[in-house]
Short mmCIF file of N, CA and C in Angstrom, two decimals:
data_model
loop_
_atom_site.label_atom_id
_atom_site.label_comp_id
_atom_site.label_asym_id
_atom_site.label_seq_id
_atom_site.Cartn_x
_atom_site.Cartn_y
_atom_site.Cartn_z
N UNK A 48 0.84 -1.18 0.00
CA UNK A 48 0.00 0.00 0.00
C UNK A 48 0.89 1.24 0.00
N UNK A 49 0.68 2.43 -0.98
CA UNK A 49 1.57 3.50 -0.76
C UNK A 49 0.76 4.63 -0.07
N UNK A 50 -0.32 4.41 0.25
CA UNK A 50 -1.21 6.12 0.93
C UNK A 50 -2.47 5.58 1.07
N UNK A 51 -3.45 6.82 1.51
CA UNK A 51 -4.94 6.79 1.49
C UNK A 51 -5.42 7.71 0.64
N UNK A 52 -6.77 8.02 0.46
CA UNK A 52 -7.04 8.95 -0.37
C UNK A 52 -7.48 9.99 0.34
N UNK A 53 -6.52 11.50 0.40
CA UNK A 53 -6.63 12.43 0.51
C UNK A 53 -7.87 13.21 0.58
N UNK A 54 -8.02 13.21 -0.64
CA UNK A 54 -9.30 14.02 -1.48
C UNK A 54 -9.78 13.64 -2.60
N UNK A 55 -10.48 13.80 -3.29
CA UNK A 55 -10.91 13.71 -4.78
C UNK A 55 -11.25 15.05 -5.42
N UNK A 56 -10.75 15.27 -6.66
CA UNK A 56 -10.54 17.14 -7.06
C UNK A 56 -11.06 16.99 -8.25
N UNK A 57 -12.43 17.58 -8.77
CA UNK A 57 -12.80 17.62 -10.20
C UNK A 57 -12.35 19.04 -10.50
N UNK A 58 -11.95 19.15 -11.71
CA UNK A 58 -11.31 20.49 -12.64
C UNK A 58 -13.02 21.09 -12.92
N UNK A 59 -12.70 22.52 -13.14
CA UNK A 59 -13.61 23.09 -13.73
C UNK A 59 -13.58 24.46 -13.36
N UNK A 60 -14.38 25.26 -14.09
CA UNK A 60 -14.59 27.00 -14.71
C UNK A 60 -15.29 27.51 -13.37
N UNK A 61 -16.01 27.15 -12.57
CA UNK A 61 -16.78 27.73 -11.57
C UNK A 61 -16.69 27.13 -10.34
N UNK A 62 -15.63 27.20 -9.30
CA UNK A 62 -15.34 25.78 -8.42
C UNK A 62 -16.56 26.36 -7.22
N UNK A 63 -16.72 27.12 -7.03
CA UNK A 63 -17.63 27.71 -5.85
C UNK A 63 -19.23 27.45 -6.18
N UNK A 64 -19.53 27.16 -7.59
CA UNK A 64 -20.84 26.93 -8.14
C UNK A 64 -20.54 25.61 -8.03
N UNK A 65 -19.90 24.87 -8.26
CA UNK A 65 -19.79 23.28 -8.35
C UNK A 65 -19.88 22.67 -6.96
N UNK A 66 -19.22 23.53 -5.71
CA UNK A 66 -18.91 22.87 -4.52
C UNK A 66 -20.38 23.37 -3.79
N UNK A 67 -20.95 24.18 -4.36
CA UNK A 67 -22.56 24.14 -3.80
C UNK A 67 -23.44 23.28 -4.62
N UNK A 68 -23.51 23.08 -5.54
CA UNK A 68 -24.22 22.00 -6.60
C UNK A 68 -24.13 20.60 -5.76
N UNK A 69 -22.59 20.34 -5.47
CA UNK A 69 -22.15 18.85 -4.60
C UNK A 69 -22.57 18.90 -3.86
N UNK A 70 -22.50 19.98 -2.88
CA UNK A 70 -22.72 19.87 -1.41
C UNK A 70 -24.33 19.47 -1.48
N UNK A 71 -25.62 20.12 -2.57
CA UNK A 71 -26.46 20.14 -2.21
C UNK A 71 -26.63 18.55 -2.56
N UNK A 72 -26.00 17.85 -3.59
CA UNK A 72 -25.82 16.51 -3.78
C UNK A 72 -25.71 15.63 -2.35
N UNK A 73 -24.59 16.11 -1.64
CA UNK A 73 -23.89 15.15 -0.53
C UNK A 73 -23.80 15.41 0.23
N UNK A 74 -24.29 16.87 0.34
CA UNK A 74 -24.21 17.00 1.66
C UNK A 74 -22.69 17.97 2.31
N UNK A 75 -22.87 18.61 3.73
CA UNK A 75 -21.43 19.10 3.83
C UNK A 75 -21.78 20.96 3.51
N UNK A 76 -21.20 21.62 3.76
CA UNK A 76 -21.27 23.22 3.34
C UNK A 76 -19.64 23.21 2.41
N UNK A 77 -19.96 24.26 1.79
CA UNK A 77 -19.22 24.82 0.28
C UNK A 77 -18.11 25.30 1.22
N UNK A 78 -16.81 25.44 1.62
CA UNK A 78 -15.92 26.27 1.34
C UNK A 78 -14.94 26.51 0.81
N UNK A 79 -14.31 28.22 0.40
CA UNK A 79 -13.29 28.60 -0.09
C UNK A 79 -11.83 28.70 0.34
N UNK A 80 -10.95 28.08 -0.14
CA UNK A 80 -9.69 28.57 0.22
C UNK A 80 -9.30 29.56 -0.47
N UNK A 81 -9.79 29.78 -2.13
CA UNK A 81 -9.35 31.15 -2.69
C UNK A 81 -10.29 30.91 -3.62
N UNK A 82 -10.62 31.83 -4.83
CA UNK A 82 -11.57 31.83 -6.11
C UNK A 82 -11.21 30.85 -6.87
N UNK A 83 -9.55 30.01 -6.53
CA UNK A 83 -9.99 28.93 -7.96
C UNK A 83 -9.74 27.80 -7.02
N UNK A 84 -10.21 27.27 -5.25
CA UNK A 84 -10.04 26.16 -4.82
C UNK A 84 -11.36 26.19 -4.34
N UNK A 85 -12.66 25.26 -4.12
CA UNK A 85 -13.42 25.06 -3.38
C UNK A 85 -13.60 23.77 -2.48
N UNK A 86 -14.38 23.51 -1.70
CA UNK A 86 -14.44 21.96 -1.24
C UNK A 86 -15.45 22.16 -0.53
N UNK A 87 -15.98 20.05 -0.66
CA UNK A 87 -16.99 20.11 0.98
C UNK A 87 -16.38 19.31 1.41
N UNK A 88 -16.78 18.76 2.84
CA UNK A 88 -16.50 17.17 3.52
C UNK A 88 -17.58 16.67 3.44
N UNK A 89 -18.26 16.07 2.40
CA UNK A 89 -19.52 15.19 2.60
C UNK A 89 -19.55 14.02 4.02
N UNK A 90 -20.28 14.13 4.73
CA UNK A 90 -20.69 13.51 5.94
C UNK A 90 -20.21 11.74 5.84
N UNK A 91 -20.16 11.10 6.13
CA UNK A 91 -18.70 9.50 5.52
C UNK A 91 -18.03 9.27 4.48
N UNK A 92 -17.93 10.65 4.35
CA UNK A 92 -16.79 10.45 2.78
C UNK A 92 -15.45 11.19 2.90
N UNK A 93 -14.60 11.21 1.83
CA UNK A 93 -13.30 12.04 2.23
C UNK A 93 -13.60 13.27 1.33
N UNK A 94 -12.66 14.18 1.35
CA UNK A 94 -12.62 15.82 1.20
C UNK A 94 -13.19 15.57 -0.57
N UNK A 95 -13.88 16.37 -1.41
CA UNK A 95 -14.33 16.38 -2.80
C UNK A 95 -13.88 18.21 -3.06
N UNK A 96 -12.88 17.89 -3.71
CA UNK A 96 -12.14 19.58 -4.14
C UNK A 96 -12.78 19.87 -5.46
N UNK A 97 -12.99 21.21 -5.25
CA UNK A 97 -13.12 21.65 -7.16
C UNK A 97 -11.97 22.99 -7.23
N UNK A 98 -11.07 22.83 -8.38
CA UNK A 98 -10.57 23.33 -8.38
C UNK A 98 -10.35 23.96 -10.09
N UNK A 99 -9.94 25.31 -10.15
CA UNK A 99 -10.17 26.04 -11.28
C UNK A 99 -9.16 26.08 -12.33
N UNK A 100 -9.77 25.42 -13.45
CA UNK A 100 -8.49 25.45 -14.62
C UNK A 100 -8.83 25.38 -15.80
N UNK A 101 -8.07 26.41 -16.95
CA UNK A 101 -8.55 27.07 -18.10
C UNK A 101 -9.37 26.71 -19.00
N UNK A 102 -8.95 25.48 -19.26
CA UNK A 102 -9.72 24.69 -20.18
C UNK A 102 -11.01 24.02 -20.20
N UNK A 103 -11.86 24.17 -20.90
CA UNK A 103 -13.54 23.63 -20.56
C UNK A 103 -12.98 21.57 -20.61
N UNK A 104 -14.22 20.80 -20.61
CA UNK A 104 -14.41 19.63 -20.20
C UNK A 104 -14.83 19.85 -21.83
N UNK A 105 -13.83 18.46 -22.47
CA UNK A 105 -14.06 18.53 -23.69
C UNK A 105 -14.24 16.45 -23.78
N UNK A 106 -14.44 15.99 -23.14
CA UNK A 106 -14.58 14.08 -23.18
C UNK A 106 -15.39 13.96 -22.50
N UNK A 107 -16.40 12.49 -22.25
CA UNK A 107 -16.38 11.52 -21.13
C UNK A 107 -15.24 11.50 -19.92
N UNK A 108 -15.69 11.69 -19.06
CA UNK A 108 -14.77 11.68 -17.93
C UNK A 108 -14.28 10.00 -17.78
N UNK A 109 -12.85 9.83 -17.43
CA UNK A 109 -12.67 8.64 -17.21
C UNK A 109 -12.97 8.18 -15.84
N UNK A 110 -13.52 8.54 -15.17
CA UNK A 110 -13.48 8.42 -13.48
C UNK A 110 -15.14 8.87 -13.18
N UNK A 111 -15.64 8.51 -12.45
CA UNK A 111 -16.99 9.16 -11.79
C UNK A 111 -17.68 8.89 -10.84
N UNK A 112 -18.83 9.75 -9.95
CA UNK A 112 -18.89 9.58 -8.53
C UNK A 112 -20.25 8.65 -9.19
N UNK A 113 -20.94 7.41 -8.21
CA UNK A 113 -21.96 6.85 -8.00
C UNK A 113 -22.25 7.51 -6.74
N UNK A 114 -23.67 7.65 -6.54
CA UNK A 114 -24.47 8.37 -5.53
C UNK A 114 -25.65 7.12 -5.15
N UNK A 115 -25.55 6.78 -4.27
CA UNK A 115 -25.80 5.58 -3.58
C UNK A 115 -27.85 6.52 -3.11
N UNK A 116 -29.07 6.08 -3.97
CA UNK A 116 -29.89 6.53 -3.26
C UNK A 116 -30.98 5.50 -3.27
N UNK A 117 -32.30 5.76 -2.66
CA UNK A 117 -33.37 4.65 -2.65
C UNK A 117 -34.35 4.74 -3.76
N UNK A 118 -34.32 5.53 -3.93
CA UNK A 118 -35.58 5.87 -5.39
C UNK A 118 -34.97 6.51 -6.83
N UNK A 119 -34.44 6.26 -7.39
CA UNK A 119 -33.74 6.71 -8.65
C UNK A 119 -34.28 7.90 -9.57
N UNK A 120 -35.81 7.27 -9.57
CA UNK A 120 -36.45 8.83 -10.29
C UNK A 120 -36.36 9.79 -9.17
N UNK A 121 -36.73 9.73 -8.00
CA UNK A 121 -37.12 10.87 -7.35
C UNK A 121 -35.73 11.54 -7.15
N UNK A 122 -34.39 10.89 -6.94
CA UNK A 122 -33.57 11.48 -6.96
C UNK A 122 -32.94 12.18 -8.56
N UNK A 123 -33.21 11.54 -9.38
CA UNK A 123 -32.99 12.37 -10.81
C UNK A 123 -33.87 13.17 -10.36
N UNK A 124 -35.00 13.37 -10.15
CA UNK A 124 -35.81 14.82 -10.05
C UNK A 124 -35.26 16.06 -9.61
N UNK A 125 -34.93 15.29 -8.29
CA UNK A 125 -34.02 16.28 -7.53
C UNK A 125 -32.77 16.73 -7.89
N UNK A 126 -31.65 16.06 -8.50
CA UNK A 126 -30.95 16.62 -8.85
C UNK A 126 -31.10 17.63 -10.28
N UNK A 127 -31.78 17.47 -11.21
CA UNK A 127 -32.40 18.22 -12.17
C UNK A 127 -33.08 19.74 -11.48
N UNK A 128 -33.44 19.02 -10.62
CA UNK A 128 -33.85 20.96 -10.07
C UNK A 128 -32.66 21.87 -9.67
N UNK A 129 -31.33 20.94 -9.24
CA UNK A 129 -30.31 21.92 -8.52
C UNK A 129 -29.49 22.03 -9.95
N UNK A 130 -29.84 21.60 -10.97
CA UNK A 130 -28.97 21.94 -11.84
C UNK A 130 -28.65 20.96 -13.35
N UNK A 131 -28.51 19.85 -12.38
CA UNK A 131 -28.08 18.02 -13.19
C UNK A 131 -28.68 18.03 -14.49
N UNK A 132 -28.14 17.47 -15.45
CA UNK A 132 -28.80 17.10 -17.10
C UNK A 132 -28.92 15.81 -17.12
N UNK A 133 -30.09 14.82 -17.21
CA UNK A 133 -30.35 13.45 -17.21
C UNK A 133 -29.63 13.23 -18.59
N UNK A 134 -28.89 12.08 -18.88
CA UNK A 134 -28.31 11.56 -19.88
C UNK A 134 -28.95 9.91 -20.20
N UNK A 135 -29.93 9.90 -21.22
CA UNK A 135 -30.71 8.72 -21.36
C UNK A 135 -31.08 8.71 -20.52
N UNK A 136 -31.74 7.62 -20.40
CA UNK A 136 -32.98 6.08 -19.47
C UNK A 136 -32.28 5.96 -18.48
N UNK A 137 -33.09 5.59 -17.76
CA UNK A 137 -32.39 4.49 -16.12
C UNK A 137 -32.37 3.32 -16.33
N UNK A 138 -31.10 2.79 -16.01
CA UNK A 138 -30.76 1.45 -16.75
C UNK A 138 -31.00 0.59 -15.36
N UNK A 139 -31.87 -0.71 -15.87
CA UNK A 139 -32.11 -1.65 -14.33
C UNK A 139 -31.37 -2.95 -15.02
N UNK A 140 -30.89 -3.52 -14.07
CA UNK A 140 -30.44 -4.85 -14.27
C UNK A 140 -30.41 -5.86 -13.30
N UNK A 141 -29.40 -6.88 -13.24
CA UNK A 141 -29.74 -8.02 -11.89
C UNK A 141 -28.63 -7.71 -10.55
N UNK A 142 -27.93 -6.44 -10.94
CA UNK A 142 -27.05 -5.69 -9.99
C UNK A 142 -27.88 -4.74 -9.65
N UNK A 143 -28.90 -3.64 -9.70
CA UNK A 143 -29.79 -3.07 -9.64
C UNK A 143 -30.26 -1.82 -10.58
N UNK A 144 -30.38 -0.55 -10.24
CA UNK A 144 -30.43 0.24 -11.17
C UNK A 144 -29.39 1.86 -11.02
N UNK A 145 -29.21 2.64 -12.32
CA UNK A 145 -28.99 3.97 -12.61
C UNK A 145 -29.06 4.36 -13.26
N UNK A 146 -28.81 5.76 -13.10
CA UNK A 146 -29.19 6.82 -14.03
C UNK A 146 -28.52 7.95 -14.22
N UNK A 147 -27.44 8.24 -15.37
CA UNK A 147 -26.22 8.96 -15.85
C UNK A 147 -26.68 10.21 -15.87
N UNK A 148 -25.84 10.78 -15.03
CA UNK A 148 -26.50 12.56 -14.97
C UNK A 148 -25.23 13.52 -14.77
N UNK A 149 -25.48 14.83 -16.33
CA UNK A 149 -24.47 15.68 -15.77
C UNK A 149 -24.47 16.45 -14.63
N UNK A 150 -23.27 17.12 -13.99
CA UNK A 150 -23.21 18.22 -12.94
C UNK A 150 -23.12 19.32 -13.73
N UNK A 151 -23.37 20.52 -13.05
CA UNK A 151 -24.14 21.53 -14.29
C UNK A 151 -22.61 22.23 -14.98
N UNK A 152 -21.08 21.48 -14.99
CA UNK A 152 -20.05 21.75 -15.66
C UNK A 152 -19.91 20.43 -16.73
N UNK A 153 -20.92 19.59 -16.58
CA UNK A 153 -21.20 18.18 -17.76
C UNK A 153 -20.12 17.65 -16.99
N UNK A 154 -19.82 17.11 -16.18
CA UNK A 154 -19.55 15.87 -15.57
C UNK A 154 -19.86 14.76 -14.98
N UNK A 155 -19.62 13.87 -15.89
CA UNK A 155 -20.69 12.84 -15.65
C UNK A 155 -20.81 12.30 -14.07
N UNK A 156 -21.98 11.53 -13.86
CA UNK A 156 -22.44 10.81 -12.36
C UNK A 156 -23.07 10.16 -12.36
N UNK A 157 -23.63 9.34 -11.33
CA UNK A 157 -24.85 8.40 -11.75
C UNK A 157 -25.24 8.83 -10.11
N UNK A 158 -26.72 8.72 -10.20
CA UNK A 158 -27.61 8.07 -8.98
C UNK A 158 -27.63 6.42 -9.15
N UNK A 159 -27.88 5.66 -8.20
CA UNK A 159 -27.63 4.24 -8.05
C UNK A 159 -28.54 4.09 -7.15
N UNK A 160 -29.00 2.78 -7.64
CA UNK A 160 -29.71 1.87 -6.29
C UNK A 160 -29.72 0.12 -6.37
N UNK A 161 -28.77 -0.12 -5.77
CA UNK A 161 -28.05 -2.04 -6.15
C UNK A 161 -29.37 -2.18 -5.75
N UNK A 162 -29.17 -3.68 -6.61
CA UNK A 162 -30.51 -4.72 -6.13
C UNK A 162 -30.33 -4.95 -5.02
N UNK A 163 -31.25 -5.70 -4.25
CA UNK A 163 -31.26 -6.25 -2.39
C UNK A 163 -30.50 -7.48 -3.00
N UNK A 164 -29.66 -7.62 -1.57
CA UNK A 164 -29.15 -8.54 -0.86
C UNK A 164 -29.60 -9.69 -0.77
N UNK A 165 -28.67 -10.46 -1.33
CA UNK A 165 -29.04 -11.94 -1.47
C UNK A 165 -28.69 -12.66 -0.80
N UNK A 166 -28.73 -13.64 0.15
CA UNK A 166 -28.03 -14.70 1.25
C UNK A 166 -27.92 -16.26 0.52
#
């Protein structure tokens, strides 16, 4: 093992609009260390940084957060009101279901809800 994980830092044009968008996601209050660092501590998770850099989001992100919730539409609802762009259908399967949603800088995410527990 060489470390733990610190933080997790998405790039982007508005880090203070993004770290309130998350927070209202996960929870935690928005703060600044300067205009191009923001962060929250979402409540059992580690530090989620946004931090500011020139270039817009031009791919698919290779990396992305799953958001662990109980109702999939109602949470696409909700995140669509704070901002989120639904990307297609909610996909269900025999692992359970989600639903691919941008953050309002188009970075991708999913809401999630695994199937129950099997013994």
């Amino acid at each position: 093992m060489i470390g733990h994980i610190d933080e997790v830092v998405i790039d982007c044009s508005d880090p203070k609009a993004l770290a309130t968008f998350w927070a209202s996601v996960l929870g935690g209050e928005p703060r600044g260390r300067d205009a191009a660092w923001w962060y929250i501590l979402p409540p059992g998770w580690t530090q989620l940084s946004f931090q500011k850099v020139p270039e817009a989001k031009t791919v698919k992100n290779r990396l992305h957060l799953d958001v662990r919730v109980d109702d999939i539409a109602a949470a696409t609802d909700q995140a669509e009101r704070l901002g989120a762009r639904r990307i297609g259908e909610a996909h269900h399967d025999t692992a359970g279901s989600f639903q691919v949603l941008q953050d309002p800088e188009g970075n991708e995410w999913c809401v999630v809800s695994p199937a129950a527990a099997h013994d």
